[in-house]
Amino acid sequence: MLGTLLASRYGLLTARTDVVVSGRTVLDEGGVSPTVVLGLSGLVVLALFAWWEGHRIRTGRDPLVRPAVLRNRTTRVGSLSLGLQFLVLAGVFFLVPVFVQTTLDYDALESGLTLLPATVMLVLGAAAGTRAVGRGRTTRKPLIIVGFLLIAAGAAMIVFAFEPVSSGLKIAPGLAVTGLGLGLCTLLPDLVQSSAAEDRVSDVAGLSRSFSYLGQSLGIALAGALMIGVLLSTVLASARTSTALTSSQKATVEQALEHSVQATAVSDQQLRAELDQRGITGPPADELVRINALAREDGLTAAMAAMGVFALSGAALAARLPRAARNPAPARDRRRHA
């Protein structure tokens, strides 16, 4: 998780600047990124944890989690699907406010209202899915697959709304479709936890919640890292080919970005105010503002498209869930249909 968070500061694979810890350079600029080092370290720790849990079981002691629960396909596949569901949820709900606040100059209240279609449809989708399963009309698996596909479709609709002439209303349909898909995917926790044997309920519940929290944290970190990575790449490429900037100005922009540890998406107004403080006005300032708007749009689009890809991955993963028999319809529903 820490490695993913640092990707937006130091780069995904190659370090954009020296990594300094307690005054000592531990990774050099141009070398491997801390994201790679910490990611591999996390996998090693996870493997050691799995070995230690197995060791406790072999010696007759209680483990924190029993690895044997992962032999159940519903538990294993469902928990991974839960991680993807919360990853996409967190990513979408992070990127949309960034867009409306930096591109459309919305305040916090307006940003919240923009997300309202997703929230409403999430509640309605969850209620409709639960009712359909409870009445025996379908099983959870197909609804979960449809849910992930709707999330992917909604993310694609939002991508096409990420443009300077957009508005909160233009984003609303994509958010509504995404919210509906997320609502159907709320059947996942019940599916996973109902798959556990009576003596393994606590293990499966803890495992599934851990996947959910991990996915949520990774969603924000990945969305931010992808957005900033593409944003910086677009700014550098646009500045180098710009005809409105002098050679010295291009060199200044390139040096500032390549050695910037902290980078984020900023609105055109924020950038213009910063340029005014630095004494940069006229055509060069206009060009930098234009480049910033282009780079911000590219970064947000790439990150949202990635959320759509993760949603498609969730649909493919959910397709591997075992089939389950339909619940029998309640007696009153059978009489009504008769």
PDB file of C-alpha atoms in Angstrom, residues 40-332:
ATOM      1  CA  LEU A  40       8.073  -6.888  -3.619  1.00  0.00           C
ATOM      2  CA  SER A  41       8.798  -6.526   0.092  1.00  0.00           C
ATOM      3  CA  GLY A  42       5.068  -6.705   0.799  1.00  0.00           C
ATOM      4  CA  LEU A  43       4.789  -9.963  -1.152  1.00  0.00           C
ATOM      5  CA  VAL A  44       7.682 -11.428   0.846  1.00  0.00           C
ATOM      6  CA  VAL A  45       6.039 -10.429   4.126  1.00  0.00           C
ATOM      7  CA  LEU A  46       2.738 -11.915   2.945  1.00  0.00           C
ATOM      8  CA  ALA A  47       4.457 -15.213   2.108  1.00  0.00           C
ATOM      9  CA  LEU A  48       6.130 -15.252   5.526  1.00  0.00           C
ATOM     10  CA  PHE A  49       2.789 -14.551   7.183  1.00  0.00           C
ATOM     11  CA  ALA A  50       1.174 -17.482   5.336  1.00  0.00           C
ATOM     12  CA  TRP A  51       4.035 -19.756   6.443  1.00  0.00           C
ATOM     13  CA  TRP A  52       3.716 -18.578  10.050  1.00  0.00           C
ATOM     14  CA  GLU A  53      -0.036 -19.205  10.101  1.00  0.00           C
ATOM     15  CA  GLY A  54       0.559 -22.712   8.767  1.00  0.00           C
ATOM     16  CA  HIS A  55       3.246 -23.240  11.404  1.00  0.00           C
ATOM     17  CA  ARG A  56       0.847 -22.270  14.194  1.00  0.00           C
ATOM     18  CA  ILE A  57      -1.757 -24.715  12.873  1.00  0.00           C
ATOM     19  CA  ARG A  58       0.807 -27.531  12.637  1.00  0.00           C
ATOM     20  CA  THR A  59       1.879 -26.931  16.240  1.00  0.00           C
ATOM     21  CA  GLY A  60      -1.710 -26.986  17.511  1.00  0.00           C
ATOM     22  CA  ARG A  61      -2.068 -23.249  18.130  1.00  0.00           C
ATOM     23  CA  ASP A  62      -4.762 -20.853  16.913  1.00  0.00           C
ATOM     24  CA  PRO A  63      -3.838 -18.828  13.794  1.00  0.00           C
ATOM     25  CA  LEU A  64      -5.063 -15.333  12.992  1.00  0.00           C
ATOM     26  CA  VAL A  65      -6.549 -16.695   9.760  1.00  0.00           C
ATOM     27  CA  ARG A  66      -6.729 -20.241   8.445  1.00  0.00           C
ATOM     28  CA  PRO A  67      -5.231 -20.459   4.917  1.00  0.00           C
ATOM     29  CA  ALA A  68      -7.436 -23.505   4.339  1.00  0.00           C
ATOM     30  CA  VAL A  69     -10.480 -21.255   3.863  1.00  0.00           C
ATOM     31  CA  LEU A  70      -8.969 -20.147   0.534  1.00  0.00           C
ATOM     32  CA  ARG A  71      -9.455 -23.657  -0.823  1.00  0.00           C
ATOM     33  CA  ASN A  72     -13.132 -22.836  -1.102  1.00  0.00           C
ATOM     34  CA  ARG A  73     -13.555 -21.313  -4.573  1.00  0.00           C
ATOM     35  CA  THR A  74     -16.421 -19.053  -3.539  1.00  0.00           C
ATOM     36  CA  THR A  75     -14.367 -17.644  -0.672  1.00  0.00           C
ATOM     37  CA  ARG A  76     -11.227 -17.228  -2.772  1.00  0.00           C
ATOM     38  CA  VAL A  77     -12.777 -15.789  -5.928  1.00  0.00           C
ATOM     39  CA  GLY A  78     -15.420 -13.817  -4.038  1.00  0.00           C
ATOM     40  CA  SER A  79     -12.852 -12.137  -1.776  1.00  0.00           C
ATOM     41  CA  LEU A  80     -10.739 -11.103  -4.765  1.00  0.00           C
ATOM     42  CA  SER A  81     -13.871  -9.779  -6.473  1.00  0.00           C
ATOM     43  CA  LEU A  82     -14.689  -7.803  -3.337  1.00  0.00           C
ATOM     44  CA  GLY A  83     -11.245  -6.231  -3.484  1.00  0.00           C
ATOM     45  CA  LEU A  84     -11.819  -5.158  -7.084  1.00  0.00           C
ATOM     46  CA  GLN A  85     -15.295  -3.848  -6.283  1.00  0.00           C
ATOM     47  CA  PHE A  86     -14.023  -1.570  -3.535  1.00  0.00           C
ATOM     48  CA  LEU A  87     -10.977  -0.597  -5.605  1.00  0.00           C
ATOM     49  CA  VAL A  88     -13.212   0.708  -8.395  1.00  0.00           C
ATOM     50  CA  LEU A  89     -15.645   2.308  -5.941  1.00  0.00           C
ATOM     51  CA  ALA A  90     -12.873   4.255  -4.225  1.00  0.00           C
ATOM     52  CA  GLY A  91     -11.193   5.183  -7.512  1.00  0.00           C
ATOM     53  CA  VAL A  92     -14.348   6.566  -9.123  1.00  0.00           C
ATOM     54  CA  PHE A  93     -15.386   8.471  -6.003  1.00  0.00           C
ATOM     55  CA  PHE A  94     -11.890   9.972  -5.847  1.00  0.00           C
ATOM     56  CA  LEU A  95     -11.517  10.971  -9.498  1.00  0.00           C
ATOM     57  CA  VAL A  96     -14.924  12.599 -10.039  1.00  0.00           C
ATOM     58  CA  PRO A  97     -14.490  15.186  -7.219  1.00  0.00           C
ATOM     59  CA  VAL A  98     -10.974  15.930  -8.478  1.00  0.00           C
ATOM     60  CA  PHE A  99     -12.417  16.620 -11.923  1.00  0.00           C
ATOM     61  CA  VAL A 100     -15.323  18.823 -10.872  1.00  0.00           C
ATOM     62  CA  GLN A 101     -13.215  20.790  -8.392  1.00  0.00           C
ATOM     63  CA  THR A 102     -10.195  21.413 -10.646  1.00  0.00           C
ATOM     64  CA  THR A 103     -11.933  21.664 -14.037  1.00  0.00           C
ATOM     65  CA  LEU A 104     -15.402  22.991 -13.201  1.00  0.00           C
ATOM     66  CA  ASP A 105     -14.418  24.924 -10.038  1.00  0.00           C
ATOM     67  CA  TYR A 106     -17.105  23.198  -7.932  1.00  0.00           C
ATOM     68  CA  ASP A 107     -16.995  23.611  -4.173  1.00  0.00           C
ATOM     69  CA  ALA A 108     -17.408  20.738  -1.688  1.00  0.00           C
ATOM     70  CA  LEU A 109     -21.216  20.933  -1.646  1.00  0.00           C
ATOM     71  CA  GLU A 110     -21.480  20.987  -5.442  1.00  0.00           C
ATOM     72  CA  SER A 111     -19.068  18.061  -5.642  1.00  0.00           C
ATOM     73  CA  GLY A 112     -21.231  16.075  -3.237  1.00  0.00           C
ATOM     74  CA  LEU A 113     -24.363  16.823  -5.227  1.00  0.00           C
ATOM     75  CA  THR A 114     -22.600  15.658  -8.390  1.00  0.00           C
ATOM     76  CA  LEU A 115     -22.098  12.231  -6.794  1.00  0.00           C
ATOM     77  CA  LEU A 116     -25.748  11.990  -5.735  1.00  0.00           C
ATOM     78  CA  PRO A 117     -26.903   9.966  -8.822  1.00  0.00           C
ATOM     79  CA  ALA A 118     -24.361   7.258  -7.999  1.00  0.00           C
ATOM     80  CA  THR A 119     -25.459   7.119  -4.364  1.00  0.00           C
ATOM     81  CA  VAL A 120     -29.171   6.917  -5.198  1.00  0.00           C
ATOM     82  CA  MET A 121     -28.712   4.229  -7.850  1.00  0.00           C
ATOM     83  CA  LEU A 122     -26.410   2.255  -5.559  1.00  0.00           C
ATOM     84  CA  VAL A 123     -29.184   2.015  -2.960  1.00  0.00           C
ATOM     85  CA  LEU A 124     -31.816   1.151  -5.570  1.00  0.00           C
ATOM     86  CA  GLY A 125     -29.572  -1.430  -7.237  1.00  0.00           C
ATOM     87  CA  ALA A 126     -28.810  -3.123  -3.933  1.00  0.00           C
ATOM     88  CA  ALA A 127     -32.506  -3.262  -3.028  1.00  0.00           C
ATOM     89  CA  ALA A 128     -33.528  -4.614  -6.446  1.00  0.00           C
ATOM     90  CA  GLY A 129     -30.800  -7.252  -6.480  1.00  0.00           C
ATOM     91  CA  THR A 130     -31.594  -8.451  -2.980  1.00  0.00           C
ATOM     92  CA  ARG A 131     -35.296  -8.695  -3.793  1.00  0.00           C
ATOM     93  CA  ALA A 132     -34.671 -10.626  -7.020  1.00  0.00           C
ATOM     94  CA  VAL A 133     -32.458 -13.152  -5.246  1.00  0.00           C
ATOM     95  CA  GLY A 134     -34.786 -13.416  -2.249  1.00  0.00           C
ATOM     96  CA  ARG A 135     -37.769 -14.214  -4.475  1.00  0.00           C
ATOM     97  CA  GLY A 136     -35.860 -16.880  -6.334  1.00  0.00           C
ATOM     98  CA  ARG A 137     -35.883 -15.105  -9.691  1.00  0.00           C
ATOM     99  CA  THR A 138     -32.123 -15.372 -10.115  1.00  0.00           C
ATOM    100  CA  THR A 139     -28.942 -16.127  -8.223  1.00  0.00           C
ATOM    101  CA  ARG A 140     -26.281 -13.746  -6.997  1.00  0.00           C
ATOM    102  CA  LYS A 141     -23.619 -14.675  -9.559  1.00  0.00           C
ATOM    103  CA  PRO A 142     -25.266 -13.284 -12.743  1.00  0.00           C
ATOM    104  CA  LEU A 143     -26.283 -10.092 -10.941  1.00  0.00           C
ATOM    105  CA  ILE A 144     -22.728  -9.568  -9.713  1.00  0.00           C
ATOM    106  CA  ILE A 145     -21.337 -10.075 -13.232  1.00  0.00           C
ATOM    107  CA  VAL A 146     -23.883  -7.613 -14.633  1.00  0.00           C
ATOM    108  CA  GLY A 147     -22.957  -5.224 -11.842  1.00  0.00           C
ATOM    109  CA  PHE A 148     -19.279  -5.193 -12.810  1.00  0.00           C
ATOM    110  CA  LEU A 149     -20.181  -4.744 -16.485  1.00  0.00           C
ATOM    111  CA  LEU A 150     -22.397  -1.777 -15.586  1.00  0.00           C
ATOM    112  CA  ILE A 151     -19.549  -0.255 -13.598  1.00  0.00           C
ATOM    113  CA  ALA A 152     -17.269  -0.576 -16.632  1.00  0.00           C
ATOM    114  CA  ALA A 153     -19.923   0.985 -18.879  1.00  0.00           C
ATOM    115  CA  GLY A 154     -20.455   3.836 -16.423  1.00  0.00           C
ATOM    116  CA  ALA A 155     -16.716   4.486 -16.217  1.00  0.00           C
ATOM    117  CA  ALA A 156     -16.574   4.697 -20.029  1.00  0.00           C
ATOM    118  CA  MET A 157     -19.453   7.194 -20.022  1.00  0.00           C
ATOM    119  CA  ILE A 158     -17.670   9.299 -17.403  1.00  0.00           C
ATOM    120  CA  VAL A 159     -14.452   9.256 -19.455  1.00  0.00           C
ATOM    121  CA  PHE A 160     -16.251  10.917 -22.366  1.00  0.00           C
ATOM    122  CA  ALA A 161     -17.586  13.573 -19.970  1.00  0.00           C
ATOM    123  CA  PHE A 162     -14.090  14.528 -18.759  1.00  0.00           C
ATOM    124  CA  GLU A 163     -13.661  17.681 -20.839  1.00  0.00           C
ATOM    125  CA  PRO A 164     -13.451  21.396 -19.978  1.00  0.00           C
ATOM    126  CA  VAL A 165     -16.901  22.177 -21.451  1.00  0.00           C
ATOM    127  CA  SER A 166     -18.513  19.455 -19.346  1.00  0.00           C
ATOM    128  CA  SER A 167     -20.791  19.902 -16.341  1.00  0.00           C
ATOM    129  CA  GLY A 168     -22.099  17.951 -13.406  1.00  0.00           C
ATOM    130  CA  LEU A 169     -25.208  17.075 -15.409  1.00  0.00           C
ATOM    131  CA  LYS A 170     -23.127  15.566 -18.211  1.00  0.00           C
ATOM    132  CA  ILE A 171     -21.418  13.248 -15.728  1.00  0.00           C
ATOM    133  CA  ALA A 172     -24.695  12.218 -14.063  1.00  0.00           C
ATOM    134  CA  PRO A 173     -25.694   9.399 -16.491  1.00  0.00           C
ATOM    135  CA  GLY A 174     -22.313   7.693 -16.167  1.00  0.00           C
ATOM    136  CA  LEU A 175     -22.416   8.020 -12.389  1.00  0.00           C
ATOM    137  CA  ALA A 176     -25.951   6.600 -12.296  1.00  0.00           C
ATOM    138  CA  VAL A 177     -24.933   3.544 -14.333  1.00  0.00           C
ATOM    139  CA  THR A 178     -21.835   3.071 -12.170  1.00  0.00           C
ATOM    140  CA  GLY A 179     -23.913   3.375  -9.001  1.00  0.00           C
ATOM    141  CA  LEU A 180     -26.409   0.789 -10.254  1.00  0.00           C
ATOM    142  CA  GLY A 181     -23.570  -1.636 -10.939  1.00  0.00           C
ATOM    143  CA  LEU A 182     -22.077  -1.043  -7.506  1.00  0.00           C
ATOM    144  CA  GLY A 183     -25.483  -1.675  -5.973  1.00  0.00           C
ATOM    145  CA  LEU A 184     -25.739  -5.085  -7.645  1.00  0.00           C
ATOM    146  CA  CYS A 185     -22.218  -5.917  -6.490  1.00  0.00           C
ATOM    147  CA  THR A 186     -23.271  -5.432  -2.859  1.00  0.00           C
ATOM    148  CA  LEU A 187     -24.496  -9.036  -3.099  1.00  0.00           C
ATOM    149  CA  LEU A 188     -20.846 -10.126  -2.990  1.00  0.00           C
ATOM    150  CA  PRO A 189     -20.263  -9.921   0.811  1.00  0.00           C
ATOM    151  CA  ASP A 190     -23.332 -12.042   1.508  1.00  0.00           C
ATOM    152  CA  LEU A 191     -22.283 -14.569  -1.135  1.00  0.00           C
ATOM    153  CA  VAL A 192     -18.766 -14.886   0.291  1.00  0.00           C
ATOM    154  CA  GLN A 193     -19.756 -15.139   3.934  1.00  0.00           C
ATOM    155  CA  SER A 194     -22.598 -17.570   3.272  1.00  0.00           C
ATOM    156  CA  SER A 195     -20.076 -19.929   1.667  1.00  0.00           C
ATOM    157  CA  ALA A 196     -18.258 -20.495   4.948  1.00  0.00           C
ATOM    158  CA  ALA A 197     -18.752 -23.545   7.138  1.00  0.00           C
ATOM    159  CA  GLU A 198     -20.115 -22.797  10.584  1.00  0.00           C
ATOM    160  CA  ASP A 199     -16.709 -23.114  12.245  1.00  0.00           C
ATOM    161  CA  ARG A 200     -15.024 -20.884   9.627  1.00  0.00           C
ATOM    162  CA  VAL A 201     -17.444 -17.940   9.533  1.00  0.00           C
ATOM    163  CA  SER A 202     -15.161 -15.613  11.503  1.00  0.00           C
ATOM    164  CA  ASP A 203     -12.152 -16.498   9.321  1.00  0.00           C
ATOM    165  CA  VAL A 204     -14.035 -15.829   6.080  1.00  0.00           C
ATOM    166  CA  ALA A 205     -15.648 -12.647   7.412  1.00  0.00           C
ATOM    167  CA  GLY A 206     -12.301 -11.227   8.505  1.00  0.00           C
ATOM    168  CA  LEU A 207     -10.625 -12.247   5.249  1.00  0.00           C
ATOM    169  CA  SER A 208     -13.317 -10.725   3.036  1.00  0.00           C
ATOM    170  CA  ARG A 209     -13.329  -7.471   4.998  1.00  0.00           C
ATOM    171  CA  SER A 210      -9.532  -7.295   4.732  1.00  0.00           C
ATOM    172  CA  PHE A 211      -9.784  -7.644   0.948  1.00  0.00           C
ATOM    173  CA  SER A 212     -12.412  -4.892   0.927  1.00  0.00           C
ATOM    174  CA  TYR A 213     -10.262  -2.475   2.933  1.00  0.00           C
ATOM    175  CA  LEU A 214      -7.211  -3.285   0.839  1.00  0.00           C
ATOM    176  CA  GLY A 215      -9.124  -2.725  -2.385  1.00  0.00           C
ATOM    177  CA  GLN A 216     -10.516   0.589  -1.162  1.00  0.00           C
ATOM    178  CA  SER A 217      -7.082   1.870  -0.168  1.00  0.00           C
ATOM    179  CA  LEU A 218      -5.489   0.653  -3.393  1.00  0.00           C
ATOM    180  CA  GLY A 219      -8.255   2.264  -5.448  1.00  0.00           C
ATOM    181  CA  ILE A 220      -7.439   5.753  -4.187  1.00  0.00           C
ATOM    182  CA  ALA A 221      -3.691   5.182  -4.375  1.00  0.00           C
ATOM    183  CA  LEU A 222      -3.763   3.719  -7.899  1.00  0.00           C
ATOM    184  CA  ALA A 223      -6.161   6.342  -9.223  1.00  0.00           C
ATOM    185  CA  GLY A 224      -3.937   9.098  -7.878  1.00  0.00           C
ATOM    186  CA  ALA A 225      -0.720   7.494  -9.122  1.00  0.00           C
ATOM    187  CA  LEU A 226      -2.075   6.941 -12.642  1.00  0.00           C
ATOM    188  CA  MET A 227      -3.556  10.422 -12.831  1.00  0.00           C
ATOM    189  CA  ILE A 228      -0.337  12.142 -11.717  1.00  0.00           C
ATOM    190  CA  GLY A 229       1.897   9.920 -13.850  1.00  0.00           C
ATOM    191  CA  VAL A 230      -0.025  10.664 -17.062  1.00  0.00           C
ATOM    192  CA  LEU A 231      -0.422  14.330 -16.103  1.00  0.00           C
ATOM    193  CA  LEU A 232       3.333  14.827 -15.672  1.00  0.00           C
ATOM    194  CA  SER A 233       4.091  12.936 -18.882  1.00  0.00           C
ATOM    195  CA  THR A 234       1.649  15.094 -20.878  1.00  0.00           C
ATOM    196  CA  VAL A 235       2.969  18.339 -19.386  1.00  0.00           C
ATOM    197  CA  LEU A 236       6.565  17.433 -20.231  1.00  0.00           C
ATOM    198  CA  ALA A 237       5.731  16.327 -23.771  1.00  0.00           C
ATOM    199  CA  SER A 238       3.564  19.396 -24.450  1.00  0.00           C
ATOM    200  CA  ALA A 239       6.095  21.826 -23.011  1.00  0.00           C
ATOM    201  CA  ARG A 240       8.925  20.383 -25.124  1.00  0.00           C
ATOM    202  CA  THR A 241       6.946  20.784 -28.364  1.00  0.00           C
ATOM    203  CA  SER A 242       5.348  24.146 -27.520  1.00  0.00           C
ATOM    204  CA  THR A 243       6.104  27.079 -29.810  1.00  0.00           C
ATOM    205  CA  ALA A 244       4.880  29.666 -27.287  1.00  0.00           C
ATOM    206  CA  LEU A 245       7.587  28.892 -24.721  1.00  0.00           C
ATOM    207  CA  THR A 246      11.212  29.889 -24.995  1.00  0.00           C
ATOM    208  CA  SER A 247      14.016  27.371 -24.588  1.00  0.00           C
ATOM    209  CA  SER A 248      14.787  28.633 -21.083  1.00  0.00           C
ATOM    210  CA  GLN A 249      11.130  28.409 -20.077  1.00  0.00           C
ATOM    211  CA  LYS A 250      10.929  24.840 -21.404  1.00  0.00           C
ATOM    212  CA  ALA A 251      14.049  23.927 -19.449  1.00  0.00           C
ATOM    213  CA  THR A 252      12.579  25.495 -16.292  1.00  0.00           C
ATOM    214  CA  VAL A 253       9.323  23.552 -16.651  1.00  0.00           C
ATOM    215  CA  GLU A 254      11.151  20.298 -17.325  1.00  0.00           C
ATOM    216  CA  GLN A 255      13.502  20.752 -14.386  1.00  0.00           C
ATOM    217  CA  ALA A 256      10.682  21.734 -12.040  1.00  0.00           C
ATOM    218  CA  LEU A 257       8.571  18.693 -12.922  1.00  0.00           C
ATOM    219  CA  GLU A 258      11.347  16.116 -13.054  1.00  0.00           C
ATOM    220  CA  HIS A 259      12.587  17.123  -9.606  1.00  0.00           C
ATOM    221  CA  SER A 260       9.183  17.727  -8.039  1.00  0.00           C
ATOM    222  CA  VAL A 261       8.519  15.233  -5.243  1.00  0.00           C
ATOM    223  CA  GLN A 262       4.938  16.359  -4.636  1.00  0.00           C
ATOM    224  CA  ALA A 263       2.683  16.777  -7.667  1.00  0.00           C
ATOM    225  CA  THR A 264      -1.074  17.039  -7.925  1.00  0.00           C
ATOM    226  CA  ALA A 265      -3.846  18.176 -10.245  1.00  0.00           C
ATOM    227  CA  VAL A 266      -4.533  21.920  -9.970  1.00  0.00           C
ATOM    228  CA  SER A 267      -7.190  24.134 -11.485  1.00  0.00           C
ATOM    229  CA  ASP A 268      -6.379  26.697 -14.160  1.00  0.00           C
ATOM    230  CA  GLN A 269      -7.054  29.489 -11.662  1.00  0.00           C
ATOM    231  CA  GLN A 270      -4.642  28.002  -9.129  1.00  0.00           C
ATOM    232  CA  LEU A 271      -1.936  27.652 -11.757  1.00  0.00           C
ATOM    233  CA  ARG A 272      -2.435  31.190 -13.076  1.00  0.00           C
ATOM    234  CA  ALA A 273      -2.178  32.585  -9.538  1.00  0.00           C
ATOM    235  CA  GLU A 274       1.063  30.642  -9.029  1.00  0.00           C
ATOM    236  CA  LEU A 275       2.443  31.919 -12.340  1.00  0.00           C
ATOM    237  CA  ASP A 276       1.539  35.503 -11.415  1.00  0.00           C
ATOM    238  CA  GLN A 277       3.526  35.142  -8.206  1.00  0.00           C
ATOM    239  CA  ARG A 278       6.507  33.977 -10.248  1.00  0.00           C
ATOM    240  CA  GLY A 279       6.127  36.900 -12.654  1.00  0.00           C
ATOM    241  CA  ILE A 280       5.073  34.780 -15.625  1.00  0.00           C
ATOM    242  CA  THR A 281       2.305  36.488 -17.587  1.00  0.00           C
ATOM    243  CA  GLY A 282       1.106  36.932 -21.165  1.00  0.00           C
ATOM    244  CA  PRO A 283       1.389  34.239 -23.858  1.00  0.00           C
ATOM    245  CA  PRO A 284       3.757  31.975 -21.840  1.00  0.00           C
ATOM    246  CA  ALA A 285       1.276  31.933 -18.938  1.00  0.00           C
ATOM    247  CA  ASP A 286      -1.623  31.238 -21.295  1.00  0.00           C
ATOM    248  CA  GLU A 287       0.327  28.374 -22.874  1.00  0.00           C
ATOM    249  CA  LEU A 288       1.160  26.810 -19.503  1.00  0.00           C
ATOM    250  CA  VAL A 289      -2.480  27.050 -18.429  1.00  0.00           C
ATOM    251  CA  ARG A 290      -3.527  25.375 -21.689  1.00  0.00           C
ATOM    252  CA  ILE A 291      -0.965  22.605 -21.164  1.00  0.00           C
ATOM    253  CA  ASN A 292      -2.156  22.135 -17.582  1.00  0.00           C
ATOM    254  CA  ALA A 293      -5.780  21.743 -18.712  1.00  0.00           C
ATOM    255  CA  LEU A 294      -4.778  19.214 -21.382  1.00  0.00           C
ATOM    256  CA  ALA A 295      -2.574  17.235 -18.994  1.00  0.00           C
ATOM    257  CA  ARG A 296      -5.215  17.216 -16.266  1.00  0.00           C
ATOM    258  CA  GLU A 297      -7.816  15.880 -18.699  1.00  0.00           C
ATOM    259  CA  ASP A 298      -5.408  13.197 -19.942  1.00  0.00           C
ATOM    260  CA  GLY A 299      -4.559  12.129 -16.387  1.00  0.00           C
ATOM    261  CA  LEU A 300      -8.164  11.926 -15.234  1.00  0.00           C
ATOM    262  CA  THR A 301      -9.205  10.090 -18.405  1.00  0.00           C
ATOM    263  CA  ALA A 302      -6.437   7.501 -18.101  1.00  0.00           C
ATOM    264  CA  ALA A 303      -7.155   6.863 -14.428  1.00  0.00           C
ATOM    265  CA  MET A 304     -10.924   6.535 -14.982  1.00  0.00           C
ATOM    266  CA  ALA A 305     -10.344   4.227 -17.964  1.00  0.00           C
ATOM    267  CA  ALA A 306      -8.190   2.077 -15.685  1.00  0.00           C
ATOM    268  CA  MET A 307     -11.097   1.837 -13.241  1.00  0.00           C
ATOM    269  CA  GLY A 308     -13.215   0.538 -16.116  1.00  0.00           C
ATOM    270  CA  VAL A 309     -10.589  -2.081 -16.920  1.00  0.00           C
ATOM    271  CA  PHE A 310     -10.525  -3.173 -13.281  1.00  0.00           C
ATOM    272  CA  ALA A 311     -14.322  -3.484 -13.395  1.00  0.00           C
ATOM    273  CA  LEU A 312     -14.080  -5.726 -16.467  1.00  0.00           C
ATOM    274  CA  SER A 313     -11.511  -7.801 -14.586  1.00  0.00           C
ATOM    275  CA  GLY A 314     -14.025  -8.075 -11.746  1.00  0.00           C
ATOM    276  CA  ALA A 315     -16.660  -9.370 -14.172  1.00  0.00           C
ATOM    277  CA  ALA A 316     -14.246 -11.977 -15.535  1.00  0.00           C
ATOM    278  CA  LEU A 317     -13.323 -13.018 -12.000  1.00  0.00           C
ATOM    279  CA  ALA A 318     -16.951 -13.198 -10.864  1.00  0.00           C
ATOM    280  CA  ALA A 319     -17.692 -15.483 -13.814  1.00  0.00           C
ATOM    281  CA  ARG A 320     -15.526 -18.068 -12.054  1.00  0.00           C
ATOM    282  CA  LEU A 321     -17.779 -18.142  -9.013  1.00  0.00           C
ATOM    283  CA  PRO A 322     -19.514 -21.500  -8.559  1.00  0.00           C
ATOM    284  CA  ARG A 323     -23.120 -21.752  -9.613  1.00  0.00           C
ATOM    285  CA  ALA A 324     -25.708 -21.705  -6.856  1.00  0.00           C
ATOM    286  CA  ALA A 325     -29.263 -22.928  -6.855  1.00  0.00           C
ATOM    287  CA  ARG A 326     -32.001 -20.350  -6.860  1.00  0.00           C
ATOM    288  CA  ASN A 327     -33.809 -19.667  -3.647  1.00  0.00           C
ATOM    289  CA  PRO A 328     -37.365 -20.979  -3.789  1.00  0.00           C
ATOM    290  CA  ALA A 329     -39.899 -18.194  -4.188  1.00  0.00           C
ATOM    291  CA  PRO A 330     -41.959 -17.441  -1.066  1.00  0.00           C
ATOM    292  CA  ALA A 331     -45.348 -19.154  -0.931  1.00  0.00           C
ATOM    293  CA  ARG A 332     -47.278 -15.899  -1.376  1.00  0.00           C
TER     294      ARG A 332
END
